[in-house]
Amino acid sequence: MSLPANRRAGATGPQRPSAVIGVSLKMYFGYERTLEYCREVATIAFAHPAVQSGDIELFVLPTLPVLPEAARILGTAGAAAGAQDIFWEDEGAFTGEVGGKTVAELGGRYAEVGHAERRRIFGEDDRVIGLKTAAAYRNGLTPVLCVGELQQGSVEEAVTRCTAEIDAALNRAQSLGPAARTIVAYEPQWAIGAPEPATPQYISAVIAGLDAHLRTLPGQADSRVIYGGSAGPGLISQLDPAVAGLFLGRFAHDPRALKTILDEAAERLGLLEPRLLEPVGGRA
Ligand SMILES: O=C(CO)COP(=O)(O)O
């Protein structure tokens, strides 16, 4: 397996995984099914050269009660787990909430913040999302900061809206403590839960804008922008290099589809010959 340019001996610049593939299971699976899923993903990850080499960063965000077991199972296979949400304080009289400190204690490495469903159903706004981003940094968790426009419009409109969401979260977080690496998940709200993702051209153009903006922000050199919203097998190969990877939902429920996506991501990095790819499995 050849190494990508940023991993070769003597390469300059930040050493960062070349692709990021995340899965949020939302509230789709119960305890036992989540465990079974994590075991299957771990088997795939353990056998996958690009995950083992660190060229693909793979994480799963399960329903919270499964987090300790998920972190253990995935951790033995070179993958990781995290939470789909955290509270902005670390401890105290906040009935029903779970803080980033506990998530980290449970083995979580990521904390998703600002998902469209949290914004829409639970009324989270930029202020709350900034506080939660700060809580993630403070507890050594990588925030998976979700941004995305409500309705389909132009690329410029999407970049403007999402840049504002990124800035709102990061500015507030940085006013509270040091920032660190962030994974920005660009998820157009109109493409979440839809039959199809946004078009590859649209995704690539919006993320090129967001990635360029992220590069200008202090402390974000290792940060990456990934795409979510009905993403599945067959998509990543069509996306421009600024798109660092995918944030998957329903179409990763079948572990075989996730394996296909990992192969496609590795192929895109030049780490796997196309002829070695198995036929793309159907969508879950
Ligand atoms: O919201 C998403 C990931 O967090 C995307 O979900 P779907 O891929 O199921 O649309």
GROMACS .gro file of N, CA and C and ligand atoms in nm, residues 24 26 28 112 115 117 187 191-194 228-231 247-251, ligand 1:
model
   70
   24SER      N    1  -2.349   0.812   1.233
   24SER     CA    2  -2.438   0.836   1.348
   24SER      C    3  -2.554   0.739   1.338
   26LYS      N    4  -2.805   0.766   1.526
   26LYS     CA    5  -2.922   0.839   1.575
   26LYS      C    6  -2.991   0.752   1.681
   28TYR      N    7  -3.191   0.491   1.592
   28TYR     CA    8  -3.249   0.383   1.510
   28TYR      C    9  -3.238   0.246   1.576
  112GLU      N   10  -2.076   1.491   1.879
  112GLU     CA   11  -2.150   1.561   1.774
  112GLU      C   12  -2.222   1.680   1.838
  115HIS      N   13  -2.645   1.899   1.541
  115HIS     CA   14  -2.712   1.829   1.431
  115HIS      C   15  -2.846   1.896   1.398
  117GLU      N   16  -3.129   1.782   1.357
  117GLU     CA   17  -3.241   1.737   1.441
  117GLU      C   18  -3.237   1.801   1.578
  187GLU      N   19  -2.410   1.922   0.635
  187GLU     CA   20  -2.531   1.842   0.611
  187GLU      C   21  -2.645   1.936   0.571
  191ALA      N   22  -3.133   1.755   0.258
  191ALA     CA   23  -3.082   1.627   0.206
  191ALA      C   24  -3.079   1.518   0.314
  192ILE      N   25  -3.111   1.556   0.439
  192ILE     CA   26  -3.112   1.457   0.548
  192ILE      C   27  -3.243   1.379   0.542
  193GLY      N   28  -3.232   1.247   0.548
  193GLY     CA   29  -3.353   1.164   0.547
  193GLY      C   30  -3.421   1.160   0.411
  194ALA      N   31  -3.350   1.207   0.308
  194ALA     CA   32  -3.406   1.212   0.173
  194ALA      C   33  -3.372   1.083   0.098
  228GLY      N   34  -2.266   1.496   0.492
  228GLY     CA   35  -2.371   1.405   0.536
  228GLY      C   36  -2.505   1.447   0.479
  229GLY      N   37  -2.594   1.350   0.469
  229GLY     CA   38  -2.728   1.374   0.414
  229GLY      C   39  -2.756   1.273   0.304
  230SER      N   40  -2.809   1.156   0.345
  230SER     CA   41  -2.842   1.048   0.250
  230SER      C   42  -2.720   1.001   0.172
  231ALA      N   43  -2.604   1.010   0.236
  231ALA     CA   44  -2.481   0.960   0.171
  231ALA      C   45  -2.477   0.808   0.181
  247PHE      N   46  -2.032   1.167   0.649
  247PHE     CA   47  -2.100   1.144   0.777
  247PHE      C   48  -2.228   1.070   0.743
  248LEU      N   49  -2.231   0.943   0.778
  248LEU     CA   50  -2.333   0.853   0.727
  248LEU      C   51  -2.447   0.831   0.826
  249GLY      N   52  -2.565   0.809   0.770
  249GLY     CA   53  -2.682   0.774   0.850
  249GLY      C   54  -2.736   0.640   0.804
  250ARG      N   55  -2.857   0.644   0.750
  250ARG     CA   56  -2.928   0.518   0.716
  250ARG      C   57  -2.850   0.427   0.622
  251PHE      N   58  -2.778   0.487   0.529
  251PHE     CA   59  -2.717   0.402   0.426
  251PHE      C   60  -2.587   0.337   0.472
  285LIG     O1   61  -2.809   1.323   0.953
  285LIG     C1   62  -2.734   1.242   0.903
  285LIG     C2   63  -2.612   1.196   0.973
  285LIG     O2   64  -2.602   1.258   1.094
  285LIG     C3   65  -2.762   1.182   0.773
  285LIG     O3   66  -2.865   1.092   0.786
  285LIG     P1   67  -2.917   1.015   0.657
  285LIG     O4   68  -2.797   0.970   0.581
  285LIG     O5   69  -2.997   0.900   0.712
  285LIG     O6   70  -2.998   1.112   0.577
   0.00000   0.00000   0.00000
